[in-house]
Short mmCIF file of C-alpha atoms and ligand atoms in Angstrom, two decimals:
data_model
loop_
_atom_site.label_atom_id
_atom_site.label_comp_id
_atom_site.label_asym_id
_atom_site.label_seq_id
_atom_site.Cartn_x
_atom_site.Cartn_y
_atom_site.Cartn_z
CA MET S 1 -82.87 -59.15 114.91
CA LYS S 2 -83.81 -56.59 117.49
CA VAL S 3 -82.50 -53.11 116.84
CA LEU S 4 -82.25 -50.10 119.15
CA ILE S 5 -81.77 -46.64 117.61
CA VAL S 6 -80.59 -43.85 119.91
CA GLY S 7 -81.75 -40.33 119.07
CA SER S 8 -84.90 -38.37 118.38
CA GLY S 9 -84.53 -36.29 115.24
CA GLY S 10 -85.24 -36.40 111.53
CA ARG S 11 -81.99 -38.26 111.10
CA GLU S 12 -83.11 -41.06 113.41
CA HIS S 13 -86.47 -41.18 111.62
CA ALA S 14 -84.63 -41.58 108.31
CA ILE S 15 -82.42 -44.29 109.84
CA ALA S 16 -85.48 -46.10 111.21
CA ALA S 17 -87.31 -45.87 107.85
CA SER S 18 -84.27 -47.27 106.07
CA ALA S 19 -83.64 -50.02 108.63
CA ALA S 20 -87.31 -51.03 108.51
CA LYS S 21 -86.82 -52.11 104.89
CA SER S 22 -84.28 -54.74 105.97
CA SER S 23 -85.56 -58.29 106.14
CA LYS S 24 -83.14 -58.85 109.02
CA VAL S 25 -85.08 -56.60 111.39
CA GLU S 26 -87.92 -58.15 113.39
CA LYS S 27 -88.31 -55.50 116.06
CA MET S 28 -87.09 -51.96 116.42
CA TYR S 29 -86.92 -49.64 119.42
CA CYS S 30 -85.93 -46.01 119.52
CA ALA S 31 -84.80 -44.02 122.56
CA PRO S 32 -86.26 -41.52 123.01
CA GLY S 33 -87.65 -41.27 119.45
CA ASN S 34 -90.51 -39.04 118.37
CA ALA S 35 -94.06 -39.28 117.08
CA GLY S 36 -92.98 -40.13 113.51
CA ILE S 37 -90.49 -42.81 114.47
CA GLU S 38 -93.38 -44.66 116.20
CA GLU S 39 -94.41 -45.87 112.75
CA PHE S 40 -91.34 -48.09 112.60
CA ALA S 41 -90.11 -48.48 116.14
CA GLU S 42 -91.41 -48.67 119.64
CA CYS S 43 -90.27 -45.46 121.30
CA VAL S 44 -89.00 -45.72 124.86
CA PRO S 45 -88.72 -42.69 127.13
CA ILE S 46 -84.99 -42.90 127.83
CA GLY S 47 -82.81 -39.90 126.99
CA ALA S 48 -79.86 -40.31 124.64
CA MET S 49 -77.47 -39.37 127.46
CA GLU S 50 -78.92 -41.77 130.03
CA PHE S 51 -76.26 -44.37 129.38
CA GLU S 52 -77.00 -46.66 132.32
CA LYS S 53 -80.67 -46.87 131.46
CA LEU S 54 -79.94 -47.39 127.78
CA VAL S 55 -77.54 -50.25 128.51
CA ALA S 56 -79.97 -51.83 130.98
CA PHE S 57 -82.76 -51.57 128.41
CA ALA S 58 -80.61 -53.10 125.67
CA LYS S 59 -79.73 -56.02 127.94
CA GLU S 60 -83.30 -56.52 129.11
CA LYS S 61 -84.62 -56.62 125.54
CA SER S 62 -81.67 -58.67 124.21
CA ILE S 63 -80.90 -56.04 121.59
CA ASP S 64 -78.80 -57.48 118.76
CA LEU S 65 -77.75 -54.17 117.26
CA CYS S 66 -77.68 -50.64 118.61
CA ILE S 67 -77.32 -47.70 116.20
CA VAL S 68 -76.31 -44.42 117.81
CA GLY S 69 -77.49 -41.53 115.63
CA MET S 70 -76.63 -38.47 117.70
CA ASP S 71 -73.35 -36.72 118.36
CA ASP S 72 -73.62 -36.19 122.12
CA PRO S 73 -73.87 -39.85 123.16
CA LEU S 74 -71.17 -40.80 120.66
CA VAL S 75 -68.75 -38.19 121.98
CA GLY S 76 -69.74 -39.16 125.53
CA GLY S 77 -68.84 -42.81 124.97
CA LEU S 78 -72.15 -44.64 124.67
CA VAL S 79 -70.66 -47.08 122.15
CA ASP S 80 -67.97 -48.08 124.66
CA GLU S 81 -70.59 -48.65 127.37
CA MET S 82 -72.81 -50.72 125.09
CA GLU S 83 -69.87 -52.81 123.91
CA ALA S 84 -68.72 -53.39 127.48
CA ALA S 85 -72.16 -54.86 128.13
CA GLY S 86 -71.84 -57.11 125.08
CA ILE S 87 -74.21 -55.17 122.81
CA ARG S 88 -73.12 -54.88 119.17
CA THR S 89 -73.17 -51.17 118.45
CA PHE S 90 -72.74 -49.03 115.36
CA GLY S 91 -70.82 -45.80 115.79
CA PRO S 92 -67.34 -44.67 116.78
CA ARG S 93 -66.03 -45.31 120.27
CA LYS S 94 -65.28 -42.32 122.45
CA ASN S 95 -61.63 -42.15 121.43
CA ALA S 96 -62.67 -41.90 117.77
CA ALA S 97 -65.78 -39.73 118.15
CA ILE S 98 -63.36 -37.01 119.27
CA LEU S 99 -63.00 -36.38 115.54
CA GLU S 100 -66.26 -34.44 115.94
CA GLY S 101 -66.07 -33.80 119.69
CA SER S 102 -62.98 -31.62 119.55
CA LYS S 103 -62.31 -29.23 116.71
CA ALA S 104 -58.82 -28.59 118.11
CA PHE S 105 -58.13 -32.34 117.89
CA SER S 106 -59.44 -32.60 114.32
CA LYS S 107 -57.46 -29.57 113.15
CA ASP S 108 -54.25 -30.96 114.66
CA LEU S 109 -54.95 -34.31 113.04
CA MET S 110 -55.40 -32.71 109.63
CA LYS S 111 -52.22 -30.69 110.04
CA LYS S 112 -50.19 -33.73 111.13
CA TYR S 113 -51.42 -35.88 108.24
CA HIS S 114 -51.45 -33.16 105.56
CA ILE S 115 -55.20 -33.25 104.99
CA PRO S 116 -56.30 -29.99 103.30
CA THR S 117 -58.07 -27.61 105.68
CA ALA S 118 -58.05 -23.90 106.59
CA ALA S 119 -54.96 -22.51 108.36
CA TYR S 120 -55.59 -22.19 112.12
CA GLU S 121 -54.33 -21.86 115.67
CA ASN S 122 -55.77 -23.43 118.84
CA PHE S 123 -56.14 -21.44 122.05
CA THR S 124 -56.92 -22.26 125.68
CA ASP S 125 -56.09 -18.74 126.92
CA PRO S 126 -58.43 -15.89 125.89
CA ASP S 127 -55.67 -13.26 126.20
CA ALA S 128 -53.45 -15.20 123.85
CA ALA S 129 -56.36 -15.52 121.41
CA ILE S 130 -56.97 -11.77 121.49
CA ALA S 131 -53.26 -11.03 121.05
CA TYR S 132 -53.24 -13.29 117.99
CA LEU S 133 -56.29 -11.54 116.55
CA GLU S 134 -54.56 -8.15 116.77
CA THR S 135 -52.42 -9.00 113.75
CA ALA S 136 -54.84 -11.37 111.98
CA LYS S 137 -56.52 -10.99 108.59
CA PHE S 138 -60.30 -10.47 108.51
CA PRO S 139 -62.87 -11.91 108.15
CA ILE S 140 -61.77 -14.66 110.48
CA VAL S 141 -63.55 -17.68 111.96
CA LEU S 142 -63.80 -18.55 115.66
CA LYS S 143 -64.90 -22.03 116.68
CA ALA S 144 -65.68 -23.38 120.11
CA ASP S 145 -63.73 -26.63 120.45
CA GLY S 146 -66.58 -28.87 121.60
CA LEU S 147 -70.12 -29.73 120.57
CA ALA S 148 -72.46 -26.74 120.30
CA LEU S 149 -75.45 -27.91 118.24
CA GLY S 150 -73.76 -26.55 115.12
CA LYS S 151 -73.87 -23.05 116.59
CA GLY S 152 -70.37 -22.65 118.02
CA VAL S 153 -68.92 -21.04 114.90
CA LEU S 154 -68.58 -17.26 114.66
CA ILE S 155 -67.52 -15.47 111.49
CA CYS S 156 -66.04 -12.12 112.50
CA GLN S 157 -65.55 -9.18 110.14
CA ASN S 158 -63.10 -7.15 112.22
CA PHE S 159 -61.01 -7.12 115.37
CA GLU S 160 -63.77 -5.73 117.60
CA GLU S 161 -66.21 -8.46 116.59
CA ALA S 162 -63.56 -11.12 117.01
CA LYS S 163 -62.58 -9.86 120.46
CA GLU S 164 -66.22 -9.99 121.47
CA GLY S 165 -66.43 -13.49 120.00
CA VAL S 166 -63.53 -14.68 122.14
CA CYS S 167 -65.37 -13.34 125.21
CA THR S 168 -68.61 -15.01 124.15
CA ILE S 169 -66.96 -18.39 123.67
CA MET S 170 -64.23 -18.48 126.33
CA LEU S 171 -65.36 -16.14 129.12
CA ASP S 172 -69.17 -15.96 128.95
CA LYS S 173 -69.15 -19.66 128.00
CA LYS S 174 -72.16 -19.27 125.74
CA PHE S 175 -71.54 -22.81 124.49
CA GLY S 176 -70.63 -24.16 127.92
CA THR S 177 -67.48 -26.24 128.33
CA ALA S 178 -67.32 -26.49 124.52
CA GLY S 179 -65.62 -23.10 124.83
CA ASN S 180 -62.78 -24.15 127.13
CA GLU S 181 -60.65 -24.32 124.03
CA MET S 182 -61.08 -22.48 120.76
CA VAL S 183 -59.91 -22.71 117.17
CA ILE S 184 -59.20 -19.52 115.24
CA GLU S 185 -59.25 -20.28 111.57
CA GLU S 186 -58.71 -18.65 108.19
CA PHE S 187 -61.96 -17.63 106.46
CA MET S 188 -62.52 -19.59 103.27
CA THR S 189 -64.93 -18.99 100.43
CA GLY S 190 -66.52 -21.49 98.10
CA ARG S 191 -69.36 -23.93 97.83
CA GLU S 192 -70.07 -26.30 100.66
CA VAL S 193 -70.67 -30.00 100.11
CA SER S 194 -71.48 -32.67 102.67
CA VAL S 195 -70.16 -36.15 102.00
CA LEU S 196 -71.19 -38.92 104.38
CA SER S 197 -69.29 -42.18 104.43
CA PHE S 198 -69.34 -45.60 106.02
CA VAL S 199 -66.11 -46.63 107.71
CA ASP S 200 -65.07 -49.99 109.19
CA GLY S 201 -61.77 -48.96 110.74
CA LYS S 202 -59.77 -49.50 107.54
CA THR S 203 -62.08 -49.21 104.55
CA ILE S 204 -64.15 -46.15 103.70
CA LYS S 205 -67.07 -46.03 101.25
CA THR S 206 -68.58 -42.66 100.54
CA MET S 207 -72.29 -42.14 100.04
CA THR S 208 -73.87 -39.83 97.50
CA SER S 209 -73.17 -36.13 98.13
CA ALA S 210 -75.53 -33.54 99.61
CA GLN S 211 -75.70 -29.86 100.42
CA ASP S 212 -77.17 -28.32 103.55
CA HIS S 213 -78.55 -24.81 104.08
CA LYS S 214 -77.42 -23.78 107.54
CA ARG S 215 -78.72 -20.23 107.84
CA ALA S 216 -82.26 -19.62 109.07
CA GLY S 217 -83.40 -17.21 106.36
CA ASP S 218 -83.80 -17.10 102.60
CA GLY S 219 -80.70 -16.02 100.70
CA ASP S 220 -78.48 -17.44 103.47
CA THR S 221 -79.37 -14.71 105.92
CA GLY S 222 -79.99 -14.92 109.66
CA LEU S 223 -78.51 -17.16 112.29
CA ASN S 224 -76.89 -20.55 111.85
CA THR S 225 -79.22 -23.46 112.52
CA GLY S 226 -78.88 -27.22 112.62
CA GLY S 227 -79.88 -27.15 108.92
CA MET S 228 -82.97 -25.82 107.10
CA GLY S 229 -82.94 -28.13 104.12
CA THR S 230 -80.79 -30.28 101.89
CA PHE S 231 -80.48 -31.59 98.38
CA SER S 232 -78.71 -34.62 97.01
CA PRO S 233 -76.64 -35.14 94.95
CA SER S 234 -74.66 -31.89 94.78
CA PRO S 235 -74.01 -30.97 91.13
CA PHE S 236 -70.86 -29.18 92.34
CA TYR S 237 -69.39 -32.43 93.60
CA THR S 238 -67.86 -33.34 90.25
CA LYS S 239 -65.77 -36.38 89.34
CA GLU S 240 -62.62 -34.25 89.71
CA VAL S 241 -63.62 -33.09 93.17
CA GLU S 242 -64.42 -36.64 94.18
CA GLU S 243 -61.09 -37.90 92.88
CA PHE S 244 -59.19 -35.19 94.75
CA CYS S 245 -61.02 -35.94 97.99
CA SER S 246 -60.51 -39.69 97.62
CA GLU S 247 -56.80 -39.12 97.16
CA HIS S 248 -56.19 -36.47 99.83
CA ILE S 249 -59.04 -36.54 102.34
CA TYR S 250 -61.19 -39.65 102.79
CA GLN S 251 -58.79 -42.56 103.17
CA ALA S 252 -56.20 -40.22 104.65
CA THR S 253 -58.58 -39.42 107.52
CA VAL S 254 -59.37 -43.07 108.23
CA ASP S 255 -55.67 -43.98 108.11
CA ALA S 256 -54.76 -41.03 110.33
CA MET S 257 -57.26 -42.12 112.98
CA ALA S 258 -55.96 -45.69 112.84
CA ALA S 259 -52.35 -44.47 113.10
CA GLU S 260 -53.30 -42.49 116.21
CA GLY S 261 -54.73 -45.64 117.81
CA ARG S 262 -58.26 -44.29 117.37
CA GLU S 263 -59.74 -46.76 114.91
CA PHE S 264 -62.91 -45.21 113.50
CA LYS S 265 -65.97 -47.36 112.83
CA GLY S 266 -69.26 -45.74 111.90
CA VAL S 267 -70.13 -42.74 109.77
CA ILE S 268 -67.69 -39.95 109.00
CA PHE S 269 -69.40 -36.85 107.67
CA PHE S 270 -67.00 -34.64 105.73
CA GLY S 271 -68.05 -31.00 105.63
CA LEU S 272 -66.13 -29.76 102.61
CA MET S 273 -65.59 -26.37 101.07
CA LEU S 274 -64.70 -26.24 97.40
CA THR S 275 -62.20 -23.37 97.43
CA GLU S 276 -60.19 -21.96 94.54
CA GLU S 277 -57.22 -23.88 95.88
CA GLY S 278 -59.20 -27.12 95.85
CA PRO S 279 -61.49 -28.92 98.29
CA LYS S 280 -60.73 -28.39 101.99
CA VAL S 281 -62.26 -29.89 105.13
CA LEU S 282 -64.47 -27.45 107.05
CA GLU S 283 -65.36 -29.94 109.73
CA TYR S 284 -65.80 -33.59 110.54
CA ASN S 285 -68.85 -35.12 112.14
CA ALA S 286 -68.90 -38.63 113.54
CA ARG S 287 -72.46 -39.50 112.47
CA PHE S 288 -75.03 -39.05 109.73
CA GLY S 289 -75.89 -35.40 109.04
CA ASP S 290 -79.27 -34.04 109.84
CA PRO S 291 -80.97 -33.18 107.47
CA GLU S 292 -78.39 -34.73 105.10
CA ALA S 293 -79.49 -38.25 106.12
CA GLN S 294 -83.01 -37.36 105.02
CA VAL S 295 -81.95 -36.99 101.37
CA VAL S 296 -79.13 -39.53 101.31
CA LEU S 297 -80.67 -42.59 102.98
CA PRO S 298 -83.88 -42.66 100.88
CA ARG S 299 -81.64 -42.87 97.79
CA MET S 300 -79.52 -45.75 99.09
CA LYS S 301 -80.15 -49.09 97.40
CA ASN S 302 -78.33 -51.26 99.94
CA ASP S 303 -79.81 -52.88 103.01
CA LEU S 304 -78.74 -50.41 105.73
CA ILE S 305 -78.41 -53.14 108.35
CA GLU S 306 -76.06 -55.13 106.14
CA VAL S 307 -73.83 -52.10 105.62
CA VAL S 308 -73.88 -51.25 109.32
CA GLU S 309 -72.90 -54.81 110.22
CA ALA S 310 -70.08 -54.76 107.66
CA CYS S 311 -68.72 -51.62 109.38
CA ILE S 312 -68.79 -53.35 112.75
CA ASP S 313 -67.25 -56.57 111.37
CA GLY S 314 -64.56 -54.87 109.29
CA THR S 315 -65.88 -56.29 106.02
CA LEU S 316 -66.94 -53.08 104.31
CA ASP S 317 -64.54 -53.82 101.43
CA GLN S 318 -67.01 -56.51 100.35
CA VAL S 319 -69.95 -54.11 100.17
CA ASP S 320 -70.94 -52.55 96.86
CA LEU S 321 -72.55 -49.32 98.03
CA GLN S 322 -75.14 -48.09 95.53
CA PHE S 323 -77.42 -45.11 95.22
CA GLU S 324 -80.38 -44.47 92.95
CA ASP S 325 -79.74 -42.41 89.84
CA ASN S 326 -82.18 -39.68 90.87
CA ALA S 327 -82.28 -36.77 93.30
CA ALA S 328 -83.93 -35.79 96.56
CA VAL S 329 -84.70 -32.50 98.27
CA CYS S 330 -85.62 -31.96 101.93
CA VAL S 331 -87.31 -28.77 103.13
CA VAL S 332 -87.36 -28.36 106.90
CA LEU S 333 -90.60 -27.09 108.38
CA ALA S 334 -89.60 -25.22 111.52
CA SER S 335 -91.36 -23.26 114.22
CA GLU S 336 -91.32 -19.52 113.50
CA GLY S 337 -88.56 -17.99 115.62
CA TYR S 338 -86.14 -20.95 115.42
CA PRO S 339 -83.25 -21.04 116.31
CA VAL S 340 -83.83 -18.41 119.03
CA SER S 341 -87.24 -18.75 120.65
CA TYR S 342 -90.44 -20.30 119.44
CA GLU S 343 -93.73 -21.71 120.64
CA LYS S 344 -94.54 -25.39 120.47
CA GLY S 345 -97.44 -27.71 121.15
CA PHE S 346 -99.44 -26.84 118.00
CA PRO S 347 -101.40 -29.65 116.32
CA ILE S 348 -100.03 -30.77 112.94
CA GLN S 349 -102.46 -31.55 110.13
CA GLY S 350 -102.02 -33.33 106.82
CA LEU S 351 -99.36 -35.91 107.71
CA GLU S 352 -101.46 -38.77 106.31
CA GLU S 353 -100.96 -37.38 102.79
CA PHE S 354 -97.42 -38.79 102.71
CA ASN S 355 -98.65 -42.38 102.89
CA LYS S 356 -100.54 -41.86 99.65
CA HIS S 357 -97.54 -40.81 97.54
CA GLU S 358 -94.51 -42.90 96.66
CA GLY S 359 -91.15 -41.11 96.84
CA TYR S 360 -92.35 -38.60 99.44
CA TYR S 361 -91.31 -38.68 103.09
CA CYS S 362 -92.13 -36.63 106.11
CA PHE S 363 -89.35 -37.17 108.63
CA HIS S 364 -90.23 -35.97 112.11
CA ALA S 365 -87.70 -33.92 114.06
CA GLY S 366 -89.54 -32.11 116.84
CA THR S 367 -92.94 -33.74 117.25
CA LYS S 368 -94.74 -35.61 119.97
CA LEU S 369 -98.01 -37.40 120.48
CA GLN S 370 -100.34 -35.53 122.84
CA ASP S 371 -103.83 -36.85 123.58
CA GLY S 372 -103.82 -38.84 120.36
CA GLN S 373 -102.78 -35.83 118.26
CA ILE S 374 -99.31 -35.16 116.81
CA VAL S 375 -98.12 -31.72 117.92
CA THR S 376 -95.02 -29.60 117.34
CA ASN S 377 -92.32 -30.14 119.91
CA GLY S 378 -89.17 -28.36 118.75
CA GLY S 379 -87.51 -25.77 116.54
CA ARG S 380 -87.11 -28.04 113.58
CA VAL S 381 -90.43 -29.87 113.36
CA LEU S 382 -90.51 -31.89 110.12
CA GLY S 383 -88.26 -32.66 107.17
CA VAL S 384 -90.41 -32.83 104.06
CA THR S 385 -88.48 -34.86 101.52
CA ALA S 386 -89.28 -35.80 97.96
CA LYS S 387 -87.45 -37.61 95.23
CA GLY S 388 -87.49 -36.68 91.56
CA LYS S 389 -85.74 -37.79 88.40
CA ASP S 390 -83.45 -34.79 88.80
CA LEU S 391 -82.88 -32.02 91.33
CA LYS S 392 -85.36 -29.62 89.78
CA GLU S 393 -88.15 -32.16 89.84
CA ALA S 394 -87.27 -33.23 93.38
CA ARG S 395 -87.34 -29.61 94.53
CA ALA S 396 -90.72 -28.94 92.91
CA ASN S 397 -92.08 -32.13 94.49
CA ALA S 398 -90.72 -31.29 97.94
CA TYR S 399 -92.13 -27.75 97.91
CA ALA S 400 -95.50 -29.05 96.70
CA ALA S 401 -95.51 -31.48 99.62
CA THR S 402 -94.76 -28.72 102.14
CA GLU S 403 -98.29 -27.48 101.37
CA TRP S 404 -99.81 -30.75 102.56
CA VAL S 405 -98.79 -30.03 106.13
CA GLN S 406 -100.21 -27.30 108.34
CA PHE S 407 -99.43 -26.10 111.85
CA GLU S 408 -99.81 -22.72 113.44
CA ASN S 409 -96.32 -21.21 113.34
CA LYS S 410 -95.00 -23.12 110.33
CA TYR S 411 -91.83 -21.57 108.93
CA MET S 412 -89.57 -22.66 106.09
CA ARG S 413 -87.00 -21.36 103.67
CA HIS S 414 -88.22 -20.91 100.12
CA ASP S 415 -84.87 -21.25 98.40
CA ILE S 416 -83.67 -24.73 99.32
CA GLY S 417 -81.79 -26.00 96.29
CA LYS S 418 -81.77 -22.64 94.52
CA ALA S 419 -78.10 -23.21 93.70
CA ILE S 420 -79.27 -25.92 91.31
CA ASP S 421 -80.40 -23.17 88.89
CA GLU S 422 -76.81 -22.00 88.51
CA VAL S 423 -75.66 -25.29 87.03
P1 LIG V 501 -68.83 -26.01 111.03
O1 LIG V 501 -69.73 -26.33 112.19
O2 LIG V 501 -67.39 -26.07 111.33
O3 LIG V 501 -69.23 -26.72 109.75
O4 LIG V 501 -69.19 -24.49 110.68
C1 LIG V 501 -70.50 -24.07 110.43
C2 LIG V 501 -70.53 -23.23 109.19
O5 LIG V 501 -69.68 -22.09 109.34
C3 LIG V 501 -69.99 -23.95 107.96
O6 LIG V 501 -70.97 -24.74 107.35
C4 LIG V 501 -69.56 -22.78 107.11
O7 LIG V 501 -70.67 -22.21 106.44
C5 LIG V 501 -69.04 -21.80 108.12
N1 LIG V 501 -67.59 -21.94 108.27
C6 LIG V 501 -66.94 -22.77 109.12
N2 LIG V 501 -65.61 -22.65 108.96
C7 LIG V 501 -65.42 -21.75 108.01
C8 LIG V 501 -64.25 -21.18 107.40
N3 LIG V 501 -63.03 -21.53 107.76
N4 LIG V 501 -64.42 -20.27 106.42
C9 LIG V 501 -65.66 -19.89 106.05
N5 LIG V 501 -66.79 -20.37 106.59
C10 LIG V 501 -66.68 -21.28 107.56
N1 LIG V 502 -76.59 -30.69 108.89
C1 LIG V 502 -75.37 -30.53 109.56
C2 LIG V 502 -75.13 -31.52 110.62
O1 LIG V 502 -75.78 -32.53 110.73
O2 LIG V 502 -74.19 -31.29 111.37
#
C-alpha cells in the first residue's frame, strides 16, 4: 500500500522507520518530512497545515493510508478532510482531537466522568482569573487552553507571578489564540510518566511506558521544551500503577469521549503524575509523544500498519500488542540556545555511524538537506536513541552514540534517565 505520513519531526521519523518494516508498505511519502525521513519516504514540500494541498496530493498518488503525526493538523481537522475525500486516515477527527486541543475541554471531561486529575477552574475573563488567584494556594499552575508547542504552562510561586502569568496568556497573548481561555490548576508533585495508547473508538491498548525530560537544562532547570530526552520503560510505572490507571483512567477516557459523541480513534497520550494520592492525569495528547515515540516504537514487536488499520477498522480487540523485554533511551541533540533563540544551518557529521550498529537510531527532528549535505534546521535537531538489555545499558549506549555526531552548536542534557539510579 501507499502511505502518507504528515509531520516533520523525530516522531514522524520514528513512525516512518517503524512503518517501513511492514511488508504491507510498498511506497511511503512524508509531508513535509526532513532529511532523515528521506531514508524511508519520499518527502514532499507540503506543510502539515496545507490541508487542500495534502488532500489533493493524497488523491493524486492514490494514497491508501494517511498517518497524521502532529497535533496542529489533528486539532485543525485534517483527518475529517482526508476522510471526506475518501482517504483512509489514522488519527482522531477534529471533534475528538479537542481532547488535546482544549485543556478546558479535557478538564471538564475528566471532572464529569470522575477521571483523577488536579483540581481546577476555567476562565475566559482575565479579571475573574485574577480575582480567583487572590485567595488561591501557591504554587499554582496556569495553562493556556489551546496548543502552544508544550510551552503554554506556567508554574507560579506567588500571587504576583500568577497575575503576570494571566496577563502573559490572556492579554499579551504570548501563545496566540491558545490563550483566549485558561485553566488554573492545583500544583501537584510526583513523578511523571507518559503512557501512549492505541484506541479504536471502543477498545484501548496501552503501549510500554516512557518518561520525558521537559526542561532545557540538567537537573530539570531552565525553560520547558518540547522534550530533551526520554527513556522507556519507566521503572516507576509499576503493576499497581498500571492497574489503577486501567481501572480509573484509560478505558474511562475512551468511554467518556464516546459518550460525548466524540468517538476517539488514534493515539491517546496520557501524561500522568504519580502523586501521593495516586496517579492523576496531567494532560492528554491526541498523538504519539515526541520524543516518547522514539523510545516506544523501536521496542514495539507488532507491525505498526496492522495496528493502525485495526484502530481505523474498530478491530483493536483482536490485536495482541507486544513490546520487547528491553529498554531504550533517547537523548535529544539540540541547537545551543533552544528553546529561545539559536543558529541553524550547520553541517552535521557522523550520521553514517548509525547504520553500522544494530539497536541504535538517529531520528531527525530539525534537519534538512542543503547542497548534498545534511544541516541543522531547528531547535531540536536529532534524537539519538539506543536500546539495551536494561535502562542502564540503554543509557550508556545512547550517550556513547551522542559522541558519533558532531555539529557546531550541539547541545544536550547529560542527565537523561538519571532517575533510573534511584530505583
Ligand atoms: P502539560 O503540557 O500540561 O503536560 O504541562 C507541562 C508540564 O508542566 C508537565 O509535564 C509538568 O511537568 C508541569 N505541570 C503541568 N501541570 C501541572 C500540575 N498541575 N502540577 C505540577 N506540574 C504541572
Ligand atoms: N514529549 C511531550 C509531547 O510530545 O507532548
